Short mmCIF file of C-alpha atoms in Angstrom, two decimals:
data_model
loop_
_atom_site.label_atom_id
_atom_site.label_comp_id
_atom_site.label_asym_id
_atom_site.label_seq_id
_atom_site.Cartn_x
_atom_site.Cartn_y
_atom_site.Cartn_z
CA UNK B 1 176.68 10.11 -92.09
CA UNK B 2 177.56 10.44 -88.41
CA UNK B 3 175.39 13.28 -87.12
CA UNK B 4 175.90 12.90 -83.39
CA UNK B 5 178.73 12.81 -80.97
CA UNK B 6 178.45 10.69 -77.84
CA UNK B 7 178.84 13.33 -75.14
CA UNK B 8 176.18 13.99 -72.54
CA UNK B 9 174.49 17.33 -73.14
CA UNK B 10 172.61 19.49 -70.60
CA UNK B 11 168.82 19.61 -70.72
CA UNK B 12 167.18 22.78 -71.93
CA UNK B 13 163.75 23.69 -73.40
CA UNK B 14 165.56 23.24 -76.75
CA UNK B 15 167.60 20.03 -76.69
CA UNK B 16 170.73 20.28 -78.81
CA UNK B 17 172.82 17.72 -80.65
CA UNK B 18 176.34 18.68 -81.66
CA UNK B 19 178.06 16.73 -84.41
CA UNK B 20 181.53 16.73 -85.90
CA UNK B 21 183.11 20.17 -86.36
CA UNK B 22 186.28 20.76 -88.36
CA UNK B 23 189.14 22.38 -86.42
CA UNK B 24 190.98 25.37 -87.80
CA UNK B 25 190.43 28.97 -88.72
CA UNK B 26 187.06 30.27 -89.80
CA UNK B 27 188.38 31.35 -93.17
CA UNK B 28 189.42 27.82 -94.18
CA UNK B 29 186.67 26.33 -96.36
CA UNK B 30 185.04 23.06 -95.36
CA UNK B 31 185.76 19.86 -97.20
CA UNK B 32 182.80 19.56 -99.62
CA UNK B 33 182.61 15.84 -98.83
CA UNK B 34 182.51 16.37 -95.05
CA UNK B 35 179.32 15.48 -93.22
CA UNK B 36 177.68 18.56 -91.73
CA UNK B 37 176.30 18.35 -88.19
CA UNK B 38 172.78 18.52 -86.91
CA UNK B 39 172.86 21.79 -85.00
CA UNK B 40 169.83 21.23 -82.78
CA UNK B 41 166.71 19.24 -82.16
CA UNK B 42 163.77 21.10 -80.63
CA UNK B 43 161.04 19.38 -78.65
CA UNK B 44 157.82 21.36 -78.91
CA UNK B 45 154.17 20.92 -78.02
CA UNK B 46 150.88 22.51 -79.12
CA UNK B 47 147.14 22.35 -78.50
CA UNK B 48 144.24 23.35 -80.75
CA UNK B 49 145.25 25.98 -83.33
CA UNK B 50 148.10 27.42 -81.25
CA UNK B 51 151.62 27.27 -82.72
CA UNK B 52 154.16 24.75 -81.48
CA UNK B 53 156.14 25.99 -78.47
CA UNK B 54 159.25 24.84 -76.59
CA UNK B 55 157.32 25.65 -73.38
CA UNK B 56 156.24 22.12 -72.56
CA UNK B 57 152.94 22.99 -70.87
CA UNK B 58 149.47 21.78 -71.78
CA UNK B 59 145.93 22.06 -70.50
CA UNK B 60 144.31 18.79 -69.43
CA UNK B 61 141.14 18.75 -71.52
CA UNK B 62 142.36 19.22 -75.11
CA UNK B 63 144.36 16.83 -77.25
CA UNK B 64 148.03 17.83 -77.48
CA UNK B 65 150.70 17.07 -80.06
CA UNK B 66 154.41 16.85 -79.35
CA UNK B 67 156.95 17.08 -82.16
CA UNK B 68 160.69 17.08 -82.79
CA UNK B 69 162.18 19.53 -85.26
CA UNK B 70 165.69 19.23 -86.65
CA UNK B 71 167.89 22.16 -87.58
CA UNK B 72 169.12 22.47 -90.26
CA UNK B 73 165.79 21.34 -91.73
CA UNK B 74 167.52 19.41 -94.52
CA UNK B 75 168.42 16.70 -91.99
CA UNK B 76 164.84 16.22 -90.78
CA UNK B 77 164.34 13.02 -92.77
CA UNK B 78 167.72 11.62 -91.67
CA UNK B 79 166.67 11.40 -88.02
CA UNK B 80 164.23 8.91 -86.50
CA UNK B 81 162.42 9.47 -83.21
CA UNK B 82 161.05 7.27 -80.46
CA UNK B 83 158.65 8.84 -77.95
CA UNK B 84 158.81 6.96 -74.67
CA UNK B 85 157.16 6.96 -71.26
CA UNK B 86 159.66 5.93 -68.61
CA UNK B 87 159.08 5.20 -64.94
CA UNK B 88 161.39 3.49 -62.43
CA UNK B 89 163.93 2.96 -65.23
CA UNK B 90 161.36 1.01 -67.26
CA UNK B 91 160.73 2.32 -70.78
CA UNK B 92 157.45 1.95 -72.68
CA UNK B 93 157.58 2.86 -76.36
CA UNK B 94 154.60 5.02 -77.35
CA UNK B 95 155.33 5.63 -81.03
CA UNK B 96 158.12 5.86 -83.60
CA UNK B 97 157.37 9.09 -85.45
CA UNK B 98 158.23 12.76 -85.69
CA UNK B 99 155.00 13.64 -83.87
CA UNK B 100 152.84 12.07 -81.20
CA UNK B 101 149.34 13.13 -80.10
CA UNK B 102 147.90 12.42 -76.66
CA UNK B 103 145.12 13.49 -74.33
CA UNK B 104 146.64 14.95 -71.15
CA UNK B 105 143.68 14.01 -68.95
CA UNK B 106 144.22 10.30 -69.65
CA UNK B 107 146.71 8.02 -67.93
CA UNK B 108 150.19 9.40 -67.32
CA UNK B 109 151.57 6.35 -69.11
CA UNK B 110 150.29 7.86 -72.40
CA UNK B 111 152.34 11.04 -71.95
CA UNK B 112 155.95 10.87 -73.16
CA UNK B 113 158.84 12.01 -70.98
CA UNK B 114 161.77 10.71 -73.01
CA UNK B 115 162.91 11.13 -76.61
CA UNK B 116 165.44 8.92 -78.37
CA UNK B 117 166.75 10.34 -81.64
CA UNK B 118 168.89 8.31 -84.01
CA UNK B 119 170.63 8.91 -87.32
CA UNK B 120 170.87 6.45 -90.22
CA UNK B 121 174.13 5.04 -88.88
CA UNK B 122 172.42 4.07 -85.62
CA UNK B 123 174.02 6.76 -83.45
CA UNK B 124 171.54 7.71 -80.72
CA UNK B 125 170.98 10.47 -78.24
CA UNK B 126 168.48 10.36 -75.37
CA UNK B 127 166.68 13.30 -73.76
CA UNK B 128 164.42 13.31 -70.74
CA UNK B 129 161.83 16.06 -70.30
CA UNK B 130 158.63 16.82 -68.40
CA UNK B 131 155.33 17.98 -69.82
CA UNK B 132 153.51 20.17 -67.31
CA UNK B 133 149.74 19.64 -67.23
CA UNK B 134 148.22 22.87 -65.96
CA UNK B 135 144.62 24.01 -65.49
CA UNK B 136 144.19 27.79 -65.89
CA UNK B 137 142.82 29.70 -62.89
CA UNK B 138 139.27 31.04 -62.89
CA UNK B 139 137.90 34.24 -61.36
CA UNK B 140 134.38 34.32 -59.95
CA UNK B 141 132.16 37.06 -61.32
CA UNK B 142 131.06 37.76 -57.74
CA UNK B 143 133.00 40.77 -56.38
CA UNK B 144 132.81 43.54 -53.83
CA UNK B 145 131.80 46.05 -54.97
CA UNK B 146 129.48 44.49 -57.51
CA UNK B 147 129.01 46.18 -60.84
CA UNK B 148 126.63 49.13 -60.44
CA UNK B 149 127.10 49.50 -56.68
CA UNK B 150 127.00 52.92 -55.03
CA UNK B 151 129.59 53.59 -52.33
CA UNK B 152 129.15 56.35 -49.73
CA UNK B 153 132.09 58.10 -48.14
CA UNK B 154 134.79 60.62 -48.84
CA UNK B 155 138.25 60.59 -50.45
CA UNK B 156 139.58 59.46 -47.08
CA UNK B 157 137.21 56.48 -46.90
CA UNK B 158 138.83 53.07 -47.42
CA UNK B 159 136.49 50.98 -49.57
CA UNK B 160 136.71 47.19 -49.61
CA UNK B 161 137.57 45.39 -52.85
CA UNK B 162 137.13 41.62 -52.71
CA UNK B 163 137.20 38.85 -55.30
CA UNK B 164 137.43 35.05 -55.55
CA UNK B 165 139.74 32.89 -57.65
CA UNK B 166 140.04 29.13 -57.92
CA UNK B 167 142.56 26.72 -59.43
CA UNK B 168 142.33 22.94 -59.27
CA UNK B 169 146.14 22.75 -59.34
CA UNK B 170 146.55 24.47 -55.98
CA UNK B 171 146.92 21.14 -54.16
CA UNK B 172 149.75 20.24 -56.56
CA UNK B 173 151.85 23.25 -55.59
CA UNK B 174 150.48 25.92 -57.92
CA UNK B 175 149.98 29.49 -56.64
CA UNK B 176 147.79 32.37 -57.78
CA UNK B 177 148.82 36.00 -58.08
CA UNK B 178 146.45 38.92 -58.60
CA UNK B 179 146.47 42.37 -60.11
CA UNK B 180 143.75 44.85 -59.14
CA UNK B 181 143.15 47.59 -61.70
CA UNK B 182 141.24 50.62 -60.50
CA UNK B 183 140.56 53.44 -62.95
CA UNK B 184 143.29 52.03 -65.24
CA UNK B 185 145.93 51.99 -62.47
CA UNK B 186 147.30 48.53 -61.69
CA UNK B 187 148.10 47.31 -58.18
CA UNK B 188 150.06 44.09 -57.77
CA UNK B 189 148.40 42.54 -54.72
CA UNK B 190 149.99 39.10 -54.94
CA UNK B 191 148.05 36.28 -53.30
CA UNK B 192 145.57 38.61 -51.55
CA UNK B 193 141.86 38.24 -52.27
CA UNK B 194 140.82 41.56 -50.72
CA UNK B 195 142.26 45.02 -50.16
CA UNK B 196 140.99 48.39 -48.97
CA UNK B 197 141.59 51.46 -51.08
CA UNK B 198 140.89 55.13 -50.47
CA UNK B 199 141.26 58.32 -52.51
CA UNK B 200 138.06 58.12 -54.54
CA UNK B 201 136.45 61.36 -55.62
CA UNK B 202 132.70 61.54 -56.16
CA UNK B 203 131.57 60.12 -59.47
CA UNK B 204 131.95 57.01 -61.62
CA UNK B 205 134.83 54.57 -61.24
CA UNK B 206 135.76 51.16 -62.63
CA UNK B 207 137.88 48.18 -61.62
CA UNK B 208 138.79 44.69 -62.70
CA UNK B 209 140.94 41.79 -61.45
CA UNK B 210 143.52 39.69 -63.28
CA UNK B 211 144.78 36.38 -61.91
CA UNK B 212 147.83 34.39 -63.08
CA UNK B 213 149.28 31.10 -61.93
CA UNK B 214 152.90 29.96 -61.72
CA UNK B 215 152.82 28.77 -65.35
CA UNK B 216 151.50 32.01 -66.84
CA UNK B 217 147.91 30.92 -67.41
CA UNK B 218 145.46 33.66 -66.51
CA UNK B 219 141.89 34.87 -66.26
CA UNK B 220 140.57 38.43 -66.37
CA UNK B 221 137.29 39.87 -65.16
CA UNK B 222 135.42 42.33 -67.28
CA UNK B 223 135.46 45.88 -65.93
CA UNK B 224 132.93 46.59 -63.19
CA UNK B 225 131.62 50.11 -62.64
CA UNK B 226 130.73 51.67 -59.30
CA UNK B 227 129.58 55.11 -58.22
CA UNK B 228 130.94 57.09 -55.27
CA UNK B 229 128.87 59.68 -53.42
CA UNK B 230 130.89 62.05 -51.26
CA UNK B 231 128.86 62.20 -48.05
CA UNK B 232 131.32 64.58 -46.41
CA UNK B 233 131.20 67.06 -49.25
CA UNK B 234 127.40 66.87 -49.35
CA UNK B 235 127.11 68.26 -45.79
#
């Protein structure tokens, strides 16, 4: 059963094989003896109890599992897989199996970046991919104002809001983006770590900060409360 053609296909998060299709009109029935094609092969990864995802991103400190899924599912057992680490055009076979587990914090040579899929007739297709190893950003609990602070001013007073975020991936080209929420109103402040904001009436207020990196990993501070006393109105 020839499941693959020999054309070169573009790389996507879902890597597709296209087999032999019968020409003609859609209303002409297929030959019952004709081999049906494998429509797609998906490369997916997961960590812990999360579901498998075609977003090939993992955190460095938990074991990850990569898998290949065939559609239609009935062809799953007809396809064999080789997970390979390749560097400088040199291939190292990691395992022959549908799935492969690895620890991202270990040597890069243990992390696959190539899949070779083959049918029972020996037809093969090769796909190269990259698994992104990303550490989520972290927000410090230290902020200005701190939770419980009292601020003195008027609605025209510009109060300082300051926070601190860290990400060990920054040196590898990652970037952090922040959202400041004040009294349930969100302000996209980008890469800033401090802003000044006015317009606060006397009374209780709250704020929090959310940080996200380029890969969508995030951290969120718990709400912090602060009290504003209107010194102008008190005169």
